[in-house]
Short mmCIF file of C-alpha atoms in Angstrom, two decimals:
data_model
loop_
_atom_site.label_atom_id
_atom_site.label_comp_id
_atom_site.label_asym_id
_atom_site.label_seq_id
_atom_site.Cartn_x
_atom_site.Cartn_y
_atom_site.Cartn_z
CA MET A 41 11.92 -119.25 -125.97
CA CYS A 42 9.93 -116.38 -124.61
CA SER A 43 10.90 -114.02 -127.41
CA THR A 44 10.10 -116.70 -129.97
CA SER A 45 6.67 -117.18 -128.45
CA ASP A 46 6.01 -113.43 -128.51
CA ALA A 47 7.06 -113.17 -132.11
CA THR A 48 4.82 -116.06 -133.07
CA GLY A 49 1.93 -114.57 -131.20
CA PHE A 50 2.44 -111.23 -132.90
CA SER A 51 2.57 -112.87 -136.32
CA THR A 52 -0.57 -114.86 -135.65
CA ALA A 53 -2.42 -111.78 -134.45
CA SER A 54 -1.30 -109.82 -137.50
CA ALA A 55 -2.43 -112.60 -139.81
CA SER A 56 -5.81 -112.73 -138.08
CA ASP A 57 -6.21 -108.97 -138.43
CA ASP A 58 -5.32 -109.18 -142.13
CA LEU A 59 -7.90 -111.92 -142.65
CA ARG A 60 -10.56 -109.90 -140.85
CA HIS A 61 -9.75 -106.85 -142.94
CA THR A 62 -9.89 -108.92 -146.12
CA ASP A 63 -13.23 -110.47 -145.14
CA LEU A 64 -14.59 -107.05 -144.20
CA ALA A 65 -13.50 -105.52 -147.50
CA SER A 66 -15.01 -108.44 -149.39
CA THR A 67 -18.29 -108.05 -147.48
CA HIS A 68 -18.41 -104.33 -148.19
CA GLU A 69 -17.81 -104.98 -151.91
CA GLU A 70 -20.60 -107.57 -152.02
CA GLN A 71 -22.94 -105.20 -150.20
CA ARG A 72 -22.10 -102.40 -152.64
CA GLU A 73 -22.81 -104.65 -155.63
CA ASN A 74 -26.08 -105.86 -154.13
CA MET A 75 -27.19 -102.28 -153.46
CA MET A 76 -26.42 -101.35 -157.08
CA GLU A 77 -28.36 -104.32 -158.45
CA HIS A 78 -31.19 -104.17 -155.89
CA PRO A 79 -31.39 -100.64 -154.50
CA ILE A 80 -33.16 -100.13 -151.18
CA THR A 81 -35.64 -97.90 -152.98
CA PRO A 82 -37.13 -99.75 -155.98
CA VAL A 83 -36.15 -98.20 -159.30
CA GLU A 84 -37.09 -98.58 -162.95
CA TYR A 85 -34.98 -100.65 -165.33
CA HIS A 86 -33.32 -97.65 -167.00
CA ARG A 87 -32.23 -96.30 -163.59
CA GLY A 88 -30.22 -99.35 -162.66
CA LEU A 89 -26.86 -97.54 -162.92
CA VAL A 90 -27.84 -94.34 -161.12
CA SER A 91 -25.46 -93.09 -158.43
CA ASP A 92 -24.83 -89.82 -156.59
CA LYS A 93 -22.85 -88.69 -159.67
CA ARG A 94 -24.11 -88.57 -163.25
CA ARG A 95 -20.84 -89.98 -164.71
CA ILE A 96 -21.56 -88.79 -168.24
CA GLY A 97 -17.94 -89.24 -169.34
CA ARG A 98 -17.99 -92.83 -168.16
CA GLY A 99 -21.24 -93.38 -170.01
CA VAL A 100 -19.83 -92.00 -173.26
CA LEU A 101 -16.88 -94.37 -172.85
CA ALA A 102 -19.26 -97.30 -172.29
CA ILE A 103 -21.19 -96.48 -175.47
CA ALA A 104 -17.98 -96.04 -177.47
CA LEU A 105 -16.66 -99.37 -176.22
CA LEU A 106 -19.93 -101.09 -177.07
CA ILE A 107 -20.20 -99.81 -180.64
CA GLY A 108 -16.46 -99.96 -181.27
CA GLY A 109 -16.36 -103.53 -180.00
CA MET A 110 -19.27 -104.51 -182.23
CA GLN A 111 -17.55 -103.09 -185.31
CA PHE A 112 -14.32 -104.84 -184.38
CA PHE A 113 -16.07 -108.20 -183.93
CA ILE A 114 -17.83 -107.83 -187.29
CA LEU A 115 -14.70 -106.81 -189.20
CA ALA A 116 -12.33 -109.30 -187.59
CA LEU A 117 -14.62 -112.30 -188.00
CA ALA A 118 -15.56 -111.27 -191.56
CA ILE A 119 -11.86 -111.24 -192.49
CA ILE A 120 -11.37 -114.68 -190.95
CA ALA A 121 -14.44 -116.03 -192.77
CA THR A 122 -13.24 -114.61 -196.08
CA LEU A 123 -9.83 -116.22 -195.62
CA ILE A 124 -11.46 -119.57 -194.88
CA ASP A 125 -13.79 -119.25 -197.89
CA THR A 126 -10.81 -118.49 -200.09
CA ALA A 127 -8.85 -121.43 -198.73
CA ILE A 128 -11.65 -123.94 -199.30
CA GLY A 129 -12.76 -122.43 -202.61
CA THR A 130 -16.25 -121.34 -201.61
CA GLU A 131 -18.07 -119.48 -204.36
CA ALA A 132 -18.56 -115.88 -203.23
CA ARG A 133 -21.61 -113.82 -204.18
CA PRO A 134 -20.27 -110.23 -203.99
CA GLY A 135 -18.63 -111.01 -200.65
CA TYR A 136 -21.62 -112.99 -199.33
CA THR A 137 -21.34 -116.68 -198.43
CA PRO A 138 -23.03 -118.89 -195.83
CA LEU A 139 -19.91 -118.63 -193.66
CA VAL A 140 -19.80 -114.83 -193.91
CA ASN A 141 -23.48 -114.77 -193.02
CA ALA A 142 -22.91 -117.02 -190.00
CA VAL A 143 -19.97 -115.07 -188.56
CA GLY A 144 -21.90 -111.84 -189.11
CA ALA A 145 -24.67 -113.10 -186.85
CA PHE A 146 -22.20 -114.52 -184.32
CA SER A 147 -20.20 -111.28 -184.14
CA VAL A 148 -23.30 -109.29 -183.14
CA ALA A 149 -24.32 -112.01 -180.67
CA LEU A 150 -21.05 -111.30 -178.88
CA LEU A 151 -22.63 -108.06 -177.68
CA ILE A 152 -24.36 -110.09 -174.96
CA PRO A 153 -21.19 -110.88 -172.99
CA TRP A 154 -19.49 -107.68 -174.17
CA SER A 155 -22.30 -105.49 -172.76
CA MET A 156 -22.15 -107.34 -169.47
CA LEU A 157 -18.38 -106.99 -169.30
CA ILE A 158 -18.53 -103.23 -169.97
CA GLN A 159 -21.16 -102.73 -167.28
CA ARG A 160 -19.17 -104.77 -164.77
CA TRP A 161 -15.90 -103.01 -165.59
CA LEU A 162 -17.15 -99.40 -165.66
CA TYR A 163 -19.99 -99.57 -163.13
CA GLY A 164 -19.17 -102.52 -160.91
CA VAL A 165 -22.59 -104.09 -161.53
CA ARG A 166 -23.05 -107.73 -162.45
CA GLY A 167 -24.03 -108.43 -166.04
CA GLY A 168 -27.19 -110.29 -165.07
CA SER A 169 -28.92 -107.01 -164.18
CA LEU A 170 -28.98 -106.17 -167.90
CA SER A 171 -31.55 -108.92 -168.41
CA SER A 172 -34.18 -107.53 -166.06
CA VAL A 173 -34.85 -105.74 -162.78
CA LEU A 174 -34.63 -109.17 -161.14
CA SER A 175 -31.05 -109.58 -162.41
CA HIS A 176 -31.90 -112.66 -164.44
CA PHE A 177 -33.65 -113.50 -167.71
CA ARG A 178 -37.34 -114.15 -167.05
CA PHE A 179 -38.06 -117.16 -169.25
CA ASP A 180 -41.74 -117.24 -168.27
CA ILE A 181 -42.31 -113.81 -169.83
CA PHE A 182 -40.14 -114.78 -172.79
CA GLY A 183 -42.17 -117.94 -173.40
CA ARG A 184 -45.56 -116.22 -173.27
CA ALA A 185 -44.36 -113.47 -175.60
CA LEU A 186 -42.97 -116.05 -178.04
CA VAL A 187 -46.27 -117.95 -178.23
CA ILE A 188 -48.12 -114.74 -179.10
CA LEU A 189 -45.61 -112.94 -181.32
CA LEU A 190 -44.40 -115.82 -183.50
CA PRO A 191 -47.68 -116.40 -185.41
CA VAL A 192 -48.41 -112.65 -185.58
CA THR A 193 -44.97 -111.93 -187.03
CA VAL A 194 -45.35 -114.71 -189.59
CA LEU A 195 -48.54 -113.03 -190.80
CA PHE A 196 -46.69 -109.74 -191.24
CA GLN A 197 -43.94 -111.53 -193.17
CA ILE A 198 -46.51 -113.11 -195.49
CA VAL A 199 -47.83 -109.63 -196.29
CA TYR A 200 -44.28 -108.29 -196.75
CA TYR A 201 -43.27 -111.03 -199.18
CA GLN A 202 -46.33 -110.52 -201.37
CA THR A 203 -44.07 -108.19 -203.34
CA PRO A 204 -41.60 -110.46 -205.20
CA LEU A 205 -37.89 -109.87 -204.60
CA PRO A 206 -35.08 -110.65 -207.06
CA GLN A 207 -33.89 -114.22 -206.67
CA THR A 208 -30.61 -116.04 -207.10
CA THR A 209 -29.63 -119.70 -207.17
CA TRP A 210 -28.15 -121.29 -204.07
CA THR A 211 -26.91 -124.87 -203.95
CA TRP A 212 -28.84 -127.27 -201.76
CA ASP A 213 -26.04 -127.29 -199.18
CA ASP A 214 -25.84 -123.48 -199.10
CA THR A 215 -29.60 -123.22 -198.63
CA LEU A 216 -29.43 -125.59 -195.68
CA LEU A 217 -26.51 -123.68 -194.16
CA LEU A 218 -28.30 -120.34 -194.51
CA THR A 219 -31.45 -121.78 -192.94
CA ALA A 220 -29.48 -123.38 -190.11
CA THR A 221 -27.70 -120.10 -189.43
CA ALA A 222 -31.01 -118.25 -189.32
CA LEU A 223 -32.46 -120.71 -186.83
CA ALA A 224 -29.38 -121.23 -184.66
CA LEU A 225 -27.57 -117.86 -184.63
CA THR A 226 -30.03 -115.13 -185.66
CA PRO A 227 -31.95 -115.23 -182.34
CA PHE A 228 -28.69 -114.61 -180.49
CA GLN A 229 -27.69 -111.89 -182.96
CA ALA A 230 -30.99 -110.13 -182.24
CA ALA A 231 -30.55 -110.62 -178.51
CA GLY A 232 -27.05 -109.13 -178.77
CA GLU A 233 -28.46 -105.91 -180.21
CA GLU A 234 -31.08 -105.80 -177.47
CA TYR A 235 -28.53 -106.25 -174.68
CA GLY A 236 -26.35 -103.57 -176.23
CA PHE A 237 -28.89 -100.90 -177.18
CA ARG A 238 -32.03 -101.52 -175.10
CA GLY A 239 -29.87 -102.83 -172.27
CA LEU A 240 -26.53 -101.13 -171.72
CA ILE A 241 -27.10 -97.86 -173.61
CA LEU A 242 -30.61 -97.39 -172.19
CA ARG A 243 -29.30 -97.83 -168.63
CA VAL A 244 -26.17 -95.74 -169.18
CA VAL A 245 -28.05 -92.74 -170.59
CA GLY A 246 -30.90 -93.23 -168.13
CA SER A 247 -28.45 -92.59 -165.28
CA TRP A 248 -27.38 -89.17 -166.60
CA THR A 249 -30.30 -87.16 -165.22
CA HIS A 250 -31.74 -86.54 -161.75
CA SER A 251 -35.25 -86.97 -163.14
CA ALA A 252 -36.30 -90.54 -163.92
CA ARG A 253 -38.79 -89.39 -166.57
CA LEU A 254 -36.29 -87.11 -168.33
CA GLY A 255 -33.73 -89.91 -168.14
CA LEU A 256 -36.17 -92.28 -169.84
CA VAL A 257 -36.94 -89.86 -172.68
CA LEU A 258 -33.26 -89.11 -173.22
CA ALA A 259 -32.32 -92.81 -173.06
CA ILE A 260 -34.97 -93.81 -175.61
CA ILE A 261 -33.99 -91.03 -178.01
CA ILE A 262 -30.22 -91.61 -177.86
CA SER A 263 -30.40 -95.42 -177.94
CA SER A 264 -32.86 -95.32 -180.86
CA VAL A 265 -30.83 -92.88 -182.93
CA LEU A 266 -27.63 -94.85 -182.34
CA PHE A 267 -29.44 -98.07 -183.28
CA ALA A 268 -30.47 -96.51 -186.60
CA LEU A 269 -27.01 -95.09 -187.25
CA VAL A 270 -25.16 -98.40 -186.79
CA HIS A 271 -27.32 -99.92 -189.53
CA VAL A 272 -25.80 -97.41 -191.98
CA SER A 273 -28.79 -96.72 -194.22
CA THR A 274 -29.27 -93.71 -196.47
CA SER A 275 -33.01 -94.39 -196.74
CA GLY A 276 -35.32 -92.16 -194.75
CA LEU A 277 -38.00 -94.85 -194.73
CA LEU A 278 -35.66 -97.53 -193.43
CA ASN A 279 -34.25 -95.22 -190.76
CA LEU A 280 -37.81 -94.42 -189.71
CA TRP A 281 -38.47 -98.14 -189.30
CA TYR A 282 -35.30 -98.57 -187.25
CA ILE A 283 -36.25 -95.69 -184.94
CA VAL A 284 -39.83 -96.90 -184.51
CA PHE A 285 -38.58 -100.40 -183.73
CA ALA A 286 -35.90 -99.15 -181.31
CA ALA A 287 -38.18 -96.68 -179.51
CA GLY A 288 -40.97 -99.24 -179.21
CA THR A 289 -38.77 -101.99 -177.81
CA ALA A 290 -37.04 -99.50 -175.48
CA TRP A 291 -40.42 -98.44 -174.07
CA ILE A 292 -41.46 -102.07 -173.66
CA THR A 293 -38.18 -102.84 -171.89
CA TRP A 294 -38.74 -99.96 -169.47
CA ARG A 295 -42.37 -100.82 -168.85
CA THR A 296 -41.86 -104.54 -168.29
CA GLY A 297 -38.58 -104.14 -166.43
CA GLY A 298 -36.51 -106.31 -168.75
CA LEU A 299 -35.39 -107.29 -172.23
CA GLU A 300 -37.42 -110.45 -172.72
CA ILE A 301 -40.24 -109.14 -174.93
CA ALA A 302 -37.84 -106.93 -176.91
CA VAL A 303 -35.65 -109.98 -177.55
CA VAL A 304 -38.66 -111.99 -178.76
CA LEU A 305 -39.79 -109.20 -181.11
CA HIS A 306 -36.33 -108.77 -182.59
CA ALA A 307 -35.41 -112.45 -182.75
CA VAL A 308 -38.69 -113.63 -184.25
CA TYR A 309 -38.78 -110.88 -186.85
CA ASN A 310 -35.18 -111.36 -188.01
CA THR A 311 -35.27 -115.15 -187.88
CA THR A 312 -38.48 -115.54 -189.86
CA GLN A 313 -37.23 -113.05 -192.46
CA PHE A 314 -33.88 -114.79 -192.92
CA VAL A 315 -35.50 -118.24 -193.11
CA ILE A 316 -37.91 -117.01 -195.81
CA ASP A 317 -35.04 -115.34 -197.70
CA ALA A 318 -33.16 -118.64 -197.71
CA ALA A 319 -36.21 -120.68 -198.70
CA LEU A 320 -37.12 -118.32 -201.55
CA GLN A 321 -33.46 -117.90 -202.51
CA VAL A 322 -33.72 -114.12 -202.36
CA ASP A 323 -30.69 -112.37 -203.82
CA PRO A 324 -28.60 -111.30 -200.77
CA THR A 325 -27.26 -108.22 -202.56
CA VAL A 326 -30.85 -106.97 -202.75
CA ALA A 327 -31.90 -108.11 -199.28
CA THR A 328 -28.95 -106.32 -197.67
CA ASP A 329 -29.11 -103.15 -199.77
CA ARG A 330 -30.00 -100.25 -197.47
CA SER A 331 -29.49 -97.40 -199.93
CA ALA A 332 -32.27 -94.87 -200.47
CA GLY A 333 -32.99 -96.05 -204.01
CA ALA A 334 -33.50 -99.66 -202.94
CA ILE A 335 -36.12 -99.02 -200.24
CA ASP A 336 -39.82 -98.36 -200.73
CA LEU A 337 -42.89 -98.13 -198.48
CA THR A 338 -42.87 -101.90 -197.87
CA ALA A 339 -40.14 -101.19 -195.31
CA LEU A 340 -42.87 -99.78 -193.05
CA ILE A 341 -45.14 -102.85 -193.21
CA PRO A 342 -43.96 -104.15 -189.78
CA VAL A 343 -44.47 -100.79 -188.03
CA PRO A 344 -47.99 -101.82 -186.83
CA LEU A 345 -46.41 -104.91 -185.24
CA ILE A 346 -44.30 -102.73 -182.93
CA ILE A 347 -47.11 -100.27 -182.23
CA GLY A 348 -49.44 -103.17 -181.49
CA ALA A 349 -46.92 -104.72 -179.08
CA VAL A 350 -46.58 -101.40 -177.24
CA ILE A 351 -50.38 -101.08 -176.96
CA VAL A 352 -50.77 -104.65 -175.65
CA VAL A 353 -48.05 -104.16 -173.03
CA ALA A 354 -49.59 -100.82 -171.99
CA ILE A 355 -52.99 -102.47 -171.53
CA ARG A 356 -51.58 -105.49 -169.70
CA THR A 357 -49.66 -103.28 -167.26
CA ARG A 358 -52.26 -100.55 -166.78
CA HIS A 359 -53.04 -101.76 -163.26
CA THR A 360 -49.62 -102.95 -162.15
CA GLY A 361 -47.62 -100.07 -163.63
CA THR A 362 -43.94 -100.15 -164.53
CA VAL A 363 -42.06 -103.11 -163.09
CA LEU A 364 -39.38 -102.02 -160.60
CA THR A 365 -36.44 -103.65 -158.89
CA PRO A 366 -37.63 -105.68 -155.89
CA ALA A 367 -37.85 -103.88 -152.56
CA SER A 368 -36.88 -107.09 -150.82
CA ALA A 369 -35.39 -110.47 -151.64
CA GLU A 370 -38.84 -111.65 -152.64
CA ALA A 371 -39.40 -111.01 -156.35
CA PRO A 372 -42.69 -109.52 -157.51
CA GLN A 373 -45.08 -111.74 -159.42
CA THR A 374 -45.99 -110.09 -162.72
CA SER A 375 -47.84 -111.08 -165.85
CA MET A 376 -47.30 -108.72 -168.75
CA VAL A 377 -48.07 -110.89 -171.75
#
């Protein structure tokens, strides 16, 4: 009886020790994650993944996984959509149907969870920190930006579409499907690109240098060039527009401490353009042609929109400065739009 009691006591003590060790390890892991997401010293958005090591190799892997994953999503879902179109007898317009259009938008929207997963896997930081320095999407800033940028963007689109584009003939059902896709999926497609390029890549490259300012310049350059490259255009004018757009939204993201305004700019611009294309029945082979011979100076019409947004944000934040991660649990109150 005595030996049995001793054995039981030993087992109970060992189990208690194991539980304490498990709880302690769990607490340390939570503390490490919290320190990464909310450093003791406030940092800028692009410095959210900084550690005592630069981890350039890990960053290159993160970028490769992001872009490789995007291409895989696009190709795989396009194949599935084509098979479905063939099975149901949908009329194809050089490989372009409402279903192909929809899965194209959805595949890029998948960059939102994919970016978060890559950051969590390679850096151990929760995906929410991609949204902003507060580790969540700030819908108040998003809403104010939307109210301002939607009517302004519509005006730019009216100017852009003053030059007639070749038209085609869609059925009534196809026109409705294209419009529905533009309204329901295009905003998420635009947000996916923002989370991938102005989110993950900006933060990954921004962590490669000891200097925050050098890290910002390098992050804006690399993320902007990669953004232009993935659009696969041979037009210098169109690539210039992509770089201006990417650099402008990257600067805004850094300055405001989050992706909200960049998401609004991208989503509103793409959505209004796709809705107008569907309404005017613009030939998709022309609208999606990014070759040098198909692009003229009208591609630069929206450049003032991005420059104007940068100027407005700079003016609105001239007193408050760049928004940083909170120094305490209490979030800073900011108004940038």
